[in-house]
Coordinates of C-alpha atoms in Angstrom, one line a residue:
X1233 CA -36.8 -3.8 -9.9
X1234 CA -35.9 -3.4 -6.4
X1235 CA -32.4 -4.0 -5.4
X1236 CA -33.0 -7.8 -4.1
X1237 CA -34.5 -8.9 -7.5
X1238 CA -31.5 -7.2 -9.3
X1239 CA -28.7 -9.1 -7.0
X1240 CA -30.5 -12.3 -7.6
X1241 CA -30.9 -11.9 -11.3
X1242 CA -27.2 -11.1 -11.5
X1243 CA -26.4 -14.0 -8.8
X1244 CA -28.5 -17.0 -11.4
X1245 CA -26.0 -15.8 -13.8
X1246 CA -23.0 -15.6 -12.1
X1247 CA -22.7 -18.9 -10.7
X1248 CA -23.1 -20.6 -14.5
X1249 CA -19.9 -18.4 -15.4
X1250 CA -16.0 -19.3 -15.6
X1251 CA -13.9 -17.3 -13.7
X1252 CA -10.6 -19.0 -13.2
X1253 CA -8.5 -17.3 -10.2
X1254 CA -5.8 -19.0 -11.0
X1255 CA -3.2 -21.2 -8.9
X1256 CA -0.2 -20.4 -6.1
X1257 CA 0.4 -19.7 -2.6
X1258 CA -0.7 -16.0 -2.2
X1259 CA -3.8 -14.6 -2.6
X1260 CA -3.3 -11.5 -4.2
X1261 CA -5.8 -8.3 -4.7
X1262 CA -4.9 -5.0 -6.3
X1263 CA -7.4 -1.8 -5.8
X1264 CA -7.1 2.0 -5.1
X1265 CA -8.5 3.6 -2.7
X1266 CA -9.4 7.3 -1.4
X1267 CA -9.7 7.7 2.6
X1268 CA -10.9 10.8 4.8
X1269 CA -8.2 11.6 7.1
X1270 CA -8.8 14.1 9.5
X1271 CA -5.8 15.8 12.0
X1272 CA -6.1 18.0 15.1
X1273 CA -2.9 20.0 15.6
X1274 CA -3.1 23.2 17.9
X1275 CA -6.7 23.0 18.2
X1276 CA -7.2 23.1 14.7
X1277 CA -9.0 20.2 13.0
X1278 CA -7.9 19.3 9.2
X1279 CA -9.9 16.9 7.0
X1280 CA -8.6 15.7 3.9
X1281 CA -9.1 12.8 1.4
X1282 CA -6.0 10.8 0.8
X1283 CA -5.5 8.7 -2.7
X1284 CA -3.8 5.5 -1.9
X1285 CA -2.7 2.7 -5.0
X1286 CA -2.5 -0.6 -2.8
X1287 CA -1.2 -4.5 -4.1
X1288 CA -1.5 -7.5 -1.3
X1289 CA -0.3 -10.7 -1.2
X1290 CA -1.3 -13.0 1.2
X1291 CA -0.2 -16.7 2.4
X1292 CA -2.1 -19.5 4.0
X1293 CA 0.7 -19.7 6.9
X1294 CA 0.8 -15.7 7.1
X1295 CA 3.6 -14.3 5.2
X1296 CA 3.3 -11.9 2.1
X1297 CA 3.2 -8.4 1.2
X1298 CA 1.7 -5.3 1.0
X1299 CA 3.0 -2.3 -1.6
X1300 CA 1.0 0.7 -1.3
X1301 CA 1.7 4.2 -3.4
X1302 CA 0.0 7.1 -1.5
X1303 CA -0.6 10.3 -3.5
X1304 CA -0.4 13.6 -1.2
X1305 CA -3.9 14.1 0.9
X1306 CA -6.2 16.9 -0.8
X1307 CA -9.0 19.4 -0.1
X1308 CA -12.2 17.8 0.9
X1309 CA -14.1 18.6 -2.7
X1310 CA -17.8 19.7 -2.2
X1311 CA -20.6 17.4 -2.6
X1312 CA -20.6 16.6 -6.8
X1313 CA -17.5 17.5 -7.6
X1314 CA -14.3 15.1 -8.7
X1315 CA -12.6 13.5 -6.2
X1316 CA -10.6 10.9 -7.6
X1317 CA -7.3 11.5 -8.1
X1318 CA -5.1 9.5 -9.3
X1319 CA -2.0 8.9 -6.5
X1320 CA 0.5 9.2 -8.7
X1321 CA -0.2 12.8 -10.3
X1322 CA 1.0 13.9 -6.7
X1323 CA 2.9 11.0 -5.3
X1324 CA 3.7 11.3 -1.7
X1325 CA 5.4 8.3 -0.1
X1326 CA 5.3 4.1 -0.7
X1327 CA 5.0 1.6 1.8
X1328 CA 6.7 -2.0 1.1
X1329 CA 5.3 -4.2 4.4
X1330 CA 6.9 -8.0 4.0
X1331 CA 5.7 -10.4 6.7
X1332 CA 6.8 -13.7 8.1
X1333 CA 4.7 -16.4 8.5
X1334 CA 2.3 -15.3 11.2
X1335 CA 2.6 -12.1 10.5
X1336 CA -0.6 -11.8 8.3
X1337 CA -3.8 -12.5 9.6
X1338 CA -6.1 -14.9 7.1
X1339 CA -9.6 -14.5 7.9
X1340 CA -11.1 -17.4 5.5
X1341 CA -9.4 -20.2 3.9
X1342 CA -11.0 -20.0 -0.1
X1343 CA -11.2 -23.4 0.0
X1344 CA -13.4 -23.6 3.2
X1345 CA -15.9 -21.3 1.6
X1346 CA -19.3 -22.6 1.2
X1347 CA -21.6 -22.0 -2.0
X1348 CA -24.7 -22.5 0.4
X1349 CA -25.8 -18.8 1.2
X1350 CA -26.7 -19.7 4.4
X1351 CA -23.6 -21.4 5.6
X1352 CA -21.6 -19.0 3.9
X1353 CA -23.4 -16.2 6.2
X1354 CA -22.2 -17.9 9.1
X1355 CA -18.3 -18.5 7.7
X1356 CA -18.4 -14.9 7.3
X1357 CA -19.9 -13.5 10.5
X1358 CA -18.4 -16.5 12.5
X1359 CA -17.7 -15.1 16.4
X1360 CA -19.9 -12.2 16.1
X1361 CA -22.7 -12.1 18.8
X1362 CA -24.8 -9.1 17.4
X1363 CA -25.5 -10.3 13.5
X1364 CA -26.8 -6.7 12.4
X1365 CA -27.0 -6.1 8.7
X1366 CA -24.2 -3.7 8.4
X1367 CA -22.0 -6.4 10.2
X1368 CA -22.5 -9.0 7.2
X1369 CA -22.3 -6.1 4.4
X1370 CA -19.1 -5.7 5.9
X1371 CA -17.5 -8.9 6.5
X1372 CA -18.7 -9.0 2.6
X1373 CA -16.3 -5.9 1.9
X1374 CA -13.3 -7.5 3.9
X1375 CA -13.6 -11.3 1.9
X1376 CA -13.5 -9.1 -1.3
X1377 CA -10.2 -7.2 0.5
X1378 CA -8.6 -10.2 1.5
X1379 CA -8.7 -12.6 -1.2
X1380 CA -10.2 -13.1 -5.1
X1381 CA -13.4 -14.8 -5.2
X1382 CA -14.8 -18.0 -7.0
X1383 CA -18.2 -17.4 -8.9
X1384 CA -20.1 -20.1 -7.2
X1385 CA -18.8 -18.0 -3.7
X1386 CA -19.8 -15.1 -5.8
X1387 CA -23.7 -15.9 -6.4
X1388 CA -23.8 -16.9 -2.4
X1389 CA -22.7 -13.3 -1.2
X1390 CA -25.1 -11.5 -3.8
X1391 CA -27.6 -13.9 -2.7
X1392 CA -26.9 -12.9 0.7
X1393 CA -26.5 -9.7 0.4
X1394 CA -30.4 -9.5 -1.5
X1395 CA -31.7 -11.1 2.2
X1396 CA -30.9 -7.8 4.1
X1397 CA -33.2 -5.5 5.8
X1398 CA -33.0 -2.1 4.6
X1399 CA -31.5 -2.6 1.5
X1400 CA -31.7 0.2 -1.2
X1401 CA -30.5 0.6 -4.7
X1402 CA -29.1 3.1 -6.8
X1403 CA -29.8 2.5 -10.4
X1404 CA -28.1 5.8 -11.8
X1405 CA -24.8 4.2 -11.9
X1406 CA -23.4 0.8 -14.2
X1407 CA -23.5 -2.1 -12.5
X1408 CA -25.8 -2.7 -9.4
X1409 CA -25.1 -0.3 -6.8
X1410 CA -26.6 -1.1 -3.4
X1411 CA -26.3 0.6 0.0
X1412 CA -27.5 0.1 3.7
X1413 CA -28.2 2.9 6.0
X1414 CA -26.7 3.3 9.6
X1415 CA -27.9 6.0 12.3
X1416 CA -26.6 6.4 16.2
X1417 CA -26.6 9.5 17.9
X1418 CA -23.6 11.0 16.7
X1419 CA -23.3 9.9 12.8
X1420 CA -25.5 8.8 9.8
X1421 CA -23.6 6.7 7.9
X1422 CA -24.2 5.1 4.1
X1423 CA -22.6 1.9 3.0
X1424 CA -22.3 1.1 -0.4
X1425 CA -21.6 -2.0 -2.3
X1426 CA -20.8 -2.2 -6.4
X1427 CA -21.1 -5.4 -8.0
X1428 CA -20.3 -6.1 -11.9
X1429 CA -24.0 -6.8 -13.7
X1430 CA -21.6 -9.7 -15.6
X1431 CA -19.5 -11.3 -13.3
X1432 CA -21.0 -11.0 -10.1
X1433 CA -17.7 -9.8 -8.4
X1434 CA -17.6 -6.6 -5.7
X1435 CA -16.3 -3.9 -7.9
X1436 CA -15.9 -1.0 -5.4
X1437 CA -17.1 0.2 -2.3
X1438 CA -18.0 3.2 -0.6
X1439 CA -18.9 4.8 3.4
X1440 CA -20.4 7.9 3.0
X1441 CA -21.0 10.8 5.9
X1442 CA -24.5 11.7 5.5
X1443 CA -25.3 13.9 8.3
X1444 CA -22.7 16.5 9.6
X1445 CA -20.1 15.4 13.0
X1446 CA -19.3 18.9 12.9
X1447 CA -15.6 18.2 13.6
X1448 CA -14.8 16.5 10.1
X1449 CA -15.7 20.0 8.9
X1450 CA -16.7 18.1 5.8
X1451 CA -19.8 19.2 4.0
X1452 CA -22.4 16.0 3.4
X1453 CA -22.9 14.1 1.8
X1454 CA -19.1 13.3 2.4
X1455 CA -17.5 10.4 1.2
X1456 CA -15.6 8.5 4.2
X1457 CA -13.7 5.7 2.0
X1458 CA -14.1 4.5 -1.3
X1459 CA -12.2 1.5 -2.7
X1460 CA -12.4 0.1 -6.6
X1461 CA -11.1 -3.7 -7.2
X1462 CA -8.5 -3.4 -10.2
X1463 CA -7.4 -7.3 -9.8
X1464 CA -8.0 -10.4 -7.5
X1465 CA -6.1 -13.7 -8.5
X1466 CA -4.1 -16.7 -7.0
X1467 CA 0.0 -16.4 -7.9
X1468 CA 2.7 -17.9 -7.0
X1469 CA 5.2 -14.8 -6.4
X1470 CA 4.8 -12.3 -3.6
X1471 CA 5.0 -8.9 -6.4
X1472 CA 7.3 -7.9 -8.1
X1473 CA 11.2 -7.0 -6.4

């Protein structure tokens, strides 16, 4: 099954499901996430992944929150090994952003969202001149960021998602893994998507470095960012005091 037919047999199934998000002002969406961050300090260049536990609450009008628990960065592990730690085994520092209205940036309104996969593909890419397939696997990645998502909204982005060029799958995993494959002249670049076989939903995602940038001093394949969806629901309180 190639990875089209498997998003579109999970997509007929989604839609008929009941996923209630639940009701309040703030969109709310609770992951962790593990980022490459690389330093440059007396010529010296440093790449390390950092583990980050992250909770956002966002407001029609702008305001809400963002809590985020970072665990201390780590070694770059070698291609196979482990690298998920946990952020609290080593916890570093936390971050407690509040925002007046304004201050947030909403880039859908839920309710605007079409169920049409075509309409929905222009919602999502809305502005953007160059509509390349890594630009709408993105803009898929940063609805699932920002807000949780009905399943009729679901079943249009796998549907979506299925009509891109270039699209591969990765069957060795649970769930339906799927990834798109970017080259320039300086990097060459995976992006991956997860998607629960049951629900529908965007699980998790992942950038990997697949051809060495030299500086990173990162052996490849490398992971650039991964980021797994714990929780996506309406409430009506911004988190806890």
């Amino acid at each position: 099954m190639t990875a089209s037919e498997m998003l579109l047999a999970v997509a007929a199934d989604a839609e008929q499901r009941v996923h209630d998000v639940g009701t309040g002002r703030y969109l709310f969406v609770e992951s962790r996430g593990w980022y490459l961050k690389t330093t440059v300090a007396d010529g010296v260049t440093s790449s390390k992944i950092a583990p980050v536990y992250r909770r956002q609450w966002k407001a029609a009008d702008g305001s809400g929150r963002i809590l985020s628990v970072w665990g201390t960065p780590y070694a770059v592990p070698a291609p196979g090994e482990e690298i998920w730690r946990d952020p609290y085994e080593d916890h570093w520092r936390d971050e407690d952003d509040r925002f007046e209205p304004g201050g947030l940036h909403l880039s859908w309104r839920p309710e605007d969202l079409s169920s049409k996969p075509e309409e929905l593909r222009n919602q999502l890419t809305a502005g953007q001149t160059d509509v390349t397939p890594i630009r709408v696997l993105t803009a898929v990645r940063d609805l699932y960021n920002e807000q949780p998502v009905v399943p009729s909204v679901a079943a249009a982005v796998l549907r979506i998602v299925a009509d891109l060029p270039g699209l591969h799958s990765d069957q060795r995993y649970a769930g339906v893994r799927v990834s798109l494959d970017v080259d320039d002249e300086s990097y060459s670049t995976r992006h991956v998507l997860m998607f629960d076989e049951d629900t529908g939903l965007l699980i998790g995602s992942e950038e990997l470095l697949m051809r060495s940038a030299g500086y990173l001093e990162a052996s490849v394949p490398c992971v650039v960012s991964r980021r797994i969806y714990i929780r996506a629901a309406r409430t009506e309180f911004c988190g806890p005091a």
